[in-house]
XYZ file of N, CA and C in Angstrom:
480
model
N 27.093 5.471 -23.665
C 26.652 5.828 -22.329
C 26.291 7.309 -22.312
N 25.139 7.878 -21.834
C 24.900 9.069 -21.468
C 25.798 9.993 -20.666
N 25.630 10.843 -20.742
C 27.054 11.714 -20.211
C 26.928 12.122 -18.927
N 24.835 12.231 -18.868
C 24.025 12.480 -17.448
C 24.719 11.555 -16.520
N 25.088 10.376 -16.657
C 25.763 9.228 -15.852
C 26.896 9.066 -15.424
N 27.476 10.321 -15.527
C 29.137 10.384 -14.809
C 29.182 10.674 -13.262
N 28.247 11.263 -13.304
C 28.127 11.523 -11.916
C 27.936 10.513 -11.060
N 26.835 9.919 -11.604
C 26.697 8.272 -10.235
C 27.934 7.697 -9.818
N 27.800 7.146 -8.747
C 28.684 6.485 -8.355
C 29.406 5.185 -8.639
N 30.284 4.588 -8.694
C 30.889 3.302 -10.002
C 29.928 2.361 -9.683
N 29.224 1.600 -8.795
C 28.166 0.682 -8.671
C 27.025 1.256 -9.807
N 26.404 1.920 -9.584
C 25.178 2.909 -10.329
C 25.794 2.717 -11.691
N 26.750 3.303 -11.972
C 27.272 3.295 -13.390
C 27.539 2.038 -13.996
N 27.847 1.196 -13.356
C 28.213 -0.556 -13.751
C 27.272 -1.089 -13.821
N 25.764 -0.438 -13.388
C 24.555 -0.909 -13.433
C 23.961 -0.092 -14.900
N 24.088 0.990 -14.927
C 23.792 1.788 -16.213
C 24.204 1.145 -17.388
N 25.770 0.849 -17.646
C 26.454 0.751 -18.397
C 25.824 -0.586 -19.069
N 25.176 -1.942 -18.254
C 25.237 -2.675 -18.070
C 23.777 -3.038 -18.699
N 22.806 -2.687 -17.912
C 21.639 -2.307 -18.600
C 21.220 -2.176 -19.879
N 22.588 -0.851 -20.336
C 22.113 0.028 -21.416
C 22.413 -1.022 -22.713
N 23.434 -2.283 -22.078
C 24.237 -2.751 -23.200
C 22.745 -4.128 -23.714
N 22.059 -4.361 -22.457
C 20.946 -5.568 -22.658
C 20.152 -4.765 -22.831
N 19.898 -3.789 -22.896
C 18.446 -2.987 -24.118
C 19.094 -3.321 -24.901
N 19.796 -2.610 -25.592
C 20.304 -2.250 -27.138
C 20.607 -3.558 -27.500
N 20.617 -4.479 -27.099
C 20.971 -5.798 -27.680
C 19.497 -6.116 -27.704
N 18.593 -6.326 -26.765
C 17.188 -6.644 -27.104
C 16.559 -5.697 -28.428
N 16.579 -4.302 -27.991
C 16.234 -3.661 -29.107
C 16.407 -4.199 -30.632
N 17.767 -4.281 -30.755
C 18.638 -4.654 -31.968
C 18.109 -6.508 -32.432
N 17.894 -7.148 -30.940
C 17.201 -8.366 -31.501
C 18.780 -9.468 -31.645
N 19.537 -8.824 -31.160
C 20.758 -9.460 -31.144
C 20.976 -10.437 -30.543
N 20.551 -12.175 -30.978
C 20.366 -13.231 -30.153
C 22.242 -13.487 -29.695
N 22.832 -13.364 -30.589
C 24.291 -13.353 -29.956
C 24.782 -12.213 -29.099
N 24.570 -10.961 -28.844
C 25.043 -10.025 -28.041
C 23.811 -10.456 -26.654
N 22.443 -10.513 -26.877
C 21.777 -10.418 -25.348
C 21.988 -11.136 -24.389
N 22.585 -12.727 -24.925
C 22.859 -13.669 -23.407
C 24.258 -12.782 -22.933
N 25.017 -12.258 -23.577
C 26.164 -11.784 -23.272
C 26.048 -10.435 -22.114
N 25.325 -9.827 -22.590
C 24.927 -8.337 -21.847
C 24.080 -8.899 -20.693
N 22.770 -9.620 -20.884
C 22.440 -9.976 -19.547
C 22.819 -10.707 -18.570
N 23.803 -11.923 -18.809
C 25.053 -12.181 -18.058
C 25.762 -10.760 -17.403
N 26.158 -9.910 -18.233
C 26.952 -8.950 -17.772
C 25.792 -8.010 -16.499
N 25.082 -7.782 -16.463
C 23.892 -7.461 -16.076
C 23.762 -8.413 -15.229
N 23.180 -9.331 -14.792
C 23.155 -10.561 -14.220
C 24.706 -10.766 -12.839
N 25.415 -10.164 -12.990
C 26.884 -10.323 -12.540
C 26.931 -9.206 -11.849
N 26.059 -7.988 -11.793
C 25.819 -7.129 -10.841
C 24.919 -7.408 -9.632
N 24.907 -6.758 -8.445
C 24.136 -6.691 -7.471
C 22.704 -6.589 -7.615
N 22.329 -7.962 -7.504
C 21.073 -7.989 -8.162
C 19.726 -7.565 -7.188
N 19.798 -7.182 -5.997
C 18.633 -6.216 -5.592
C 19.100 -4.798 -6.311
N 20.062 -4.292 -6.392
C 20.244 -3.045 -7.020
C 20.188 -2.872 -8.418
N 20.252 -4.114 -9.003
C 19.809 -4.130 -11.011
C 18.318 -4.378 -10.551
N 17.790 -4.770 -9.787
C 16.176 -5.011 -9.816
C 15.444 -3.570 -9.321
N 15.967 -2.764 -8.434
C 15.583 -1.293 -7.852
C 15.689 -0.593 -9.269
N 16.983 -0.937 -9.931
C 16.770 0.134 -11.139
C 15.649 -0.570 -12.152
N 16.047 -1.683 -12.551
C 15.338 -1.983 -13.815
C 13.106 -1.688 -13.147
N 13.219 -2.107 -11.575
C 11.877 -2.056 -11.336
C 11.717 -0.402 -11.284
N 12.472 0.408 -11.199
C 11.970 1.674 -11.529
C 11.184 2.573 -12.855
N 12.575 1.558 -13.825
C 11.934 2.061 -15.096
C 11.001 1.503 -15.762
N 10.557 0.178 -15.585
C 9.403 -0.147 -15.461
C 8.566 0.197 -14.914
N 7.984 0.759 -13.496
C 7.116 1.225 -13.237
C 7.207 2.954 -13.726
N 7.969 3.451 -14.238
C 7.683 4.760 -14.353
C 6.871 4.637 -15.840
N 7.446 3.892 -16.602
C 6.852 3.062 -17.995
C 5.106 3.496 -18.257
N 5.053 2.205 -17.075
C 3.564 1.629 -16.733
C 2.873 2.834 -16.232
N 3.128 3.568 -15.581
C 2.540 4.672 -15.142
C 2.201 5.661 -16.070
N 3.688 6.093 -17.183
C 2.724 6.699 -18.126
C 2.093 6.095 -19.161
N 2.497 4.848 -19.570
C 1.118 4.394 -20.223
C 0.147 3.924 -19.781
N -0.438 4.120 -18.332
C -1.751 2.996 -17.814
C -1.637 4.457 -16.899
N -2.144 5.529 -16.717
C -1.964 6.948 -15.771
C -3.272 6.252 -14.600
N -4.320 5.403 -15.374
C -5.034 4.763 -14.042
C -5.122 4.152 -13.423
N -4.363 3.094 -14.294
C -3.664 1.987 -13.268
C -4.252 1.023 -14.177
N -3.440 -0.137 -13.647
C -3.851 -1.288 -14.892
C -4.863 -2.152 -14.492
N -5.745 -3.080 -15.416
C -6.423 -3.703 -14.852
C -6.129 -5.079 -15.389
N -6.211 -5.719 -14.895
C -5.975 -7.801 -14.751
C -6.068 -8.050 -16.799
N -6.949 -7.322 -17.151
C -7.112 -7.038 -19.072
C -5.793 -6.642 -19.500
N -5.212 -5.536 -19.262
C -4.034 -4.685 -19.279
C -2.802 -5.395 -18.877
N -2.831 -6.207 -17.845
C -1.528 -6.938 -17.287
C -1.269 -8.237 -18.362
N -2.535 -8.434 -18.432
C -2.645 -9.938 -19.953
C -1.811 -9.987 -21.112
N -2.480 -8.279 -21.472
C -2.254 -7.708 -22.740
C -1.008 -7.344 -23.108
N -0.506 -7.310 -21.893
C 1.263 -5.902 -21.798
C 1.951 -7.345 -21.955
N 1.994 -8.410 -21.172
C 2.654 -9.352 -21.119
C 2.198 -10.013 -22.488
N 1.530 -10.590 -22.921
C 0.935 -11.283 -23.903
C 2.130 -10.673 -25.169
N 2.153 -9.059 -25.468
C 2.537 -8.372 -26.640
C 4.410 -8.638 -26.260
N 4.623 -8.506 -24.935
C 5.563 -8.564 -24.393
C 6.678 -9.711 -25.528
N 5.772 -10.766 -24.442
C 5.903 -12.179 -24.949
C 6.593 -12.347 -26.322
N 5.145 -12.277 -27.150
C 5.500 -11.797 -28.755
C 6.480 -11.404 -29.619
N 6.688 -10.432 -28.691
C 7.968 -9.090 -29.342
C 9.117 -9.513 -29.354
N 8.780 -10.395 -28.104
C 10.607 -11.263 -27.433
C 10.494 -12.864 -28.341
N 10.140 -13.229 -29.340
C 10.046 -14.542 -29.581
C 11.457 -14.752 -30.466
N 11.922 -13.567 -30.628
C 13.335 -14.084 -30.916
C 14.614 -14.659 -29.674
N 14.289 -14.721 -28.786
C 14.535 -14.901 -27.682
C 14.426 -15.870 -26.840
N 15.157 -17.085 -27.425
C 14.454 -18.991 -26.762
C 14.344 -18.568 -25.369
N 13.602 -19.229 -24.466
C 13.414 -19.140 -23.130
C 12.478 -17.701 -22.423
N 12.207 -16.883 -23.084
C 11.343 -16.089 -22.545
C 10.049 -16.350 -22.108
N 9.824 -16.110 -20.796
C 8.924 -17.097 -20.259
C 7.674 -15.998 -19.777
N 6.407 -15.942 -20.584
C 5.132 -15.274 -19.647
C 5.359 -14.971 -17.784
N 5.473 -16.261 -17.591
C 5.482 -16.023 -15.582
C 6.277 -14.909 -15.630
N 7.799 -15.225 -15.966
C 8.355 -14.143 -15.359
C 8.536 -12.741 -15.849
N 7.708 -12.377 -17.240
C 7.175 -11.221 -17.264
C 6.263 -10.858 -16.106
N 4.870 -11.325 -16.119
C 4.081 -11.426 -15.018
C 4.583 -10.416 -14.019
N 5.515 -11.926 -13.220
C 6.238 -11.264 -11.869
C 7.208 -9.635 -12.038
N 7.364 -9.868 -13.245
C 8.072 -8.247 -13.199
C 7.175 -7.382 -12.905
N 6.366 -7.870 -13.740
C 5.354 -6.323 -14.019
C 4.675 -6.322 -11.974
N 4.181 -7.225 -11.624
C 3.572 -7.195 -10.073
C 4.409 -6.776 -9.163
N 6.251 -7.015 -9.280
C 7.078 -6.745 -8.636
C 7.356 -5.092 -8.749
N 7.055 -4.713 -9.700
C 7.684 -2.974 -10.464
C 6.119 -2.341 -10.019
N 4.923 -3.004 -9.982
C 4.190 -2.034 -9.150
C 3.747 -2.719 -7.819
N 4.632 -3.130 -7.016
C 5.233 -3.260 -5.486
C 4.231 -3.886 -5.161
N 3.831 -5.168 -6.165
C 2.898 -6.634 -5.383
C 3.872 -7.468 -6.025
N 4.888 -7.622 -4.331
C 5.887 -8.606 -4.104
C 5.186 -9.703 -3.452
N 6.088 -10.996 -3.801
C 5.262 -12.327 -3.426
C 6.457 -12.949 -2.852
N 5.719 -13.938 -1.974
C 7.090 -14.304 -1.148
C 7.702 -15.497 -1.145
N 8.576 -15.799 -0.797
C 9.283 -16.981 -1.546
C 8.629 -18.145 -1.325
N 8.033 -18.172 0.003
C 6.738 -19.679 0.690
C 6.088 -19.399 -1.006
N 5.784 -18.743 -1.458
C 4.508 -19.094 -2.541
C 5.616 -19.523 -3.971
N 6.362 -19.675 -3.769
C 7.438 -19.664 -5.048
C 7.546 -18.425 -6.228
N 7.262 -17.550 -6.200
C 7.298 -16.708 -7.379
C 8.658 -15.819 -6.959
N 9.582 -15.821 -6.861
C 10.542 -14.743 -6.925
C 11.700 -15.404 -7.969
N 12.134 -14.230 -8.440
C 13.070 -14.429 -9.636
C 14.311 -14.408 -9.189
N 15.378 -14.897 -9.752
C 16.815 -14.499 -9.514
C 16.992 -13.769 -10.245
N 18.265 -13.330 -10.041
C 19.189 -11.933 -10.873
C 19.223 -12.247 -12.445
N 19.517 -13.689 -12.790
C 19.788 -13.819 -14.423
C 18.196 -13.731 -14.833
N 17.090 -14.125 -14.009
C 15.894 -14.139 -14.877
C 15.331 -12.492 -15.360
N 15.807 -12.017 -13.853
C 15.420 -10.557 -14.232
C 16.200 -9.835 -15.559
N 17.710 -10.015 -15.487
C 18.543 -9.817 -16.122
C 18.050 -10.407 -17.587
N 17.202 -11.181 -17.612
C 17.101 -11.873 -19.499
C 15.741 -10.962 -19.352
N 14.913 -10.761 -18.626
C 13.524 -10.750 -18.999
C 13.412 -9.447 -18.609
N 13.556 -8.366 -18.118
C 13.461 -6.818 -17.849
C 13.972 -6.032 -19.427
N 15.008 -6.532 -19.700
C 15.326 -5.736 -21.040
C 14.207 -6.189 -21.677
N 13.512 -7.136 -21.903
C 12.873 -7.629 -23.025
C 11.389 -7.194 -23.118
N 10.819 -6.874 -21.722
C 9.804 -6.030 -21.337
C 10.017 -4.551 -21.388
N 11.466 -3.677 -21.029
C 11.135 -2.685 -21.120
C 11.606 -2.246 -22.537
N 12.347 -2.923 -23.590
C 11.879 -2.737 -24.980
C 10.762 -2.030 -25.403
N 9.574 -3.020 -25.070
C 8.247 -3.075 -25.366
C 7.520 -2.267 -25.168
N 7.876 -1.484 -23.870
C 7.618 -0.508 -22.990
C 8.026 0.876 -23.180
N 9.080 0.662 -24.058
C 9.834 1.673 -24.714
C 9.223 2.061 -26.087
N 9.018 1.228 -26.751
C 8.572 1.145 -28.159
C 6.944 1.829 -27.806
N 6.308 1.469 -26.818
C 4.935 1.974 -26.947
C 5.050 3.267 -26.267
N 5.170 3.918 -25.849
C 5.665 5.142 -24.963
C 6.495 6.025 -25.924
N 7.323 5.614 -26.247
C 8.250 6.576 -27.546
C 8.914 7.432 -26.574
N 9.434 6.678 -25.339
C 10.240 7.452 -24.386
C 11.960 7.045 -24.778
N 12.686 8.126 -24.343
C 13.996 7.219 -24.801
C 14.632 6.059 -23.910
N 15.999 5.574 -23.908
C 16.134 4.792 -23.200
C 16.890 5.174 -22.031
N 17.740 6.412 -22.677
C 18.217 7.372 -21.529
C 17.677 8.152 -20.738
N 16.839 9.100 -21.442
C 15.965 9.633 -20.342
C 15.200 8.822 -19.236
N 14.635 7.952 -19.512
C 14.005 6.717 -18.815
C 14.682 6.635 -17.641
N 15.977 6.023 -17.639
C 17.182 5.728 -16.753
C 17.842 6.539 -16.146
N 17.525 7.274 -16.888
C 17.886 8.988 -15.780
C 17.043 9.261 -14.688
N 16.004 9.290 -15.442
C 15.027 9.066 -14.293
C 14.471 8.849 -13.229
N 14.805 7.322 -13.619
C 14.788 6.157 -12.698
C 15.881 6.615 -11.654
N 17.479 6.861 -11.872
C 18.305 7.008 -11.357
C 18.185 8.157 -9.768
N 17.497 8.856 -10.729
C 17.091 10.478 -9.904
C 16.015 10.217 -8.502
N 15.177 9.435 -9.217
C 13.876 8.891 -8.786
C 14.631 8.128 -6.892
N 15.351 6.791 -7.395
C 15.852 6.374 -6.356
C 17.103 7.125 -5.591
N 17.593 8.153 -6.064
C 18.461 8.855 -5.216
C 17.670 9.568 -4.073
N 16.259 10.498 -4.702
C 15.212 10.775 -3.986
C 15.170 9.931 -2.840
N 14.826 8.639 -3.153
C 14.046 7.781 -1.717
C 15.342 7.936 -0.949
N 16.418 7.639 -1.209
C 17.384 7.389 -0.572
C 17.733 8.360 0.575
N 17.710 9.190 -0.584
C 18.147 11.216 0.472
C 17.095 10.970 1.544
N 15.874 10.492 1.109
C 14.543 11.211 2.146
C 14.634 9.973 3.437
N 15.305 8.511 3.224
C 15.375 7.453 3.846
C 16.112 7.963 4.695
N 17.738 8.720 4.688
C 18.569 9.094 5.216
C 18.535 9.560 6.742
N 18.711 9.439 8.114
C 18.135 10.134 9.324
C 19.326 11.119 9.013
């Protein structure tokens, strides 16, 4: 665990901790450690594992696509996505997809069926932001620091 992360508060940190353990198991390719970590992940407050994990995904996407992506680009990210994760039974295109539309805030609503639960996000966010990681050559901490900082921001400025 990063040391930047003492400070958050024990929710935030149980989300960090939690996270950090389903990268490094995706990273590592660890078909026995990742159902374990994203369960663990999965078992947190899952609008608040989705605020973080959709942060660091879109901060991702932003610096690798600085113009924004186009319908080619969303194919492509998911397509390689896909790929990368084939050690990984059940990784499913859609719900890459929906990450990536959800992390740049084209949410869909449940009448149309596309929303994920907590375990899908929880299997399929590590496995995208791997990918996301690997092409960027950003770390996994800084990333999440980030992210962390990023939503404390909205929060402070939400605050009356």
């Amino acid at each position: 665990m990063s040391v930047t992360w003492r400070h958050l508060p024990k929710p935030a940190r149980a989300i960090a901790e939690a996270a950090t353990g389903a990268v490094e198991a995706a990273r590592s390719r660890d078909a026995e450690a990742f159902p374990i970590e994203a369960a663990r992940l999965a078992a947190l407050d899952s609008e608040q594992v989705g605020n973080v994990l959709g942060a660091v995904v879109r901060s991702l996407l932003e610096e690798l696509h600085p113009d924004g992506l186009t319908a080619d680009d969303v194919r492509n990210l998911v397509a390689h996505s896909v790929r990368s994760a084939t050690w990984f039974p059940g990784v499913e295109a859609d719900v890459v997809v929906i990450l990536v539309a959800g992390a740049l805030g084209l949410h869909q609503s449940e009448a149309e069926g596309f929303t994920l639960d907590g375990a899908e996000v929880a299997r399929h966010a590590p496995l995208l932001i791997v990918d996301l990681l690997a092409a960027s050559g950003r770390s996994w901490n800084e990333v999440l620091a980030a992210a962390f900082a990023g939503i404390a921001l909205i929060e402070i400025a939400e605050t009356p």
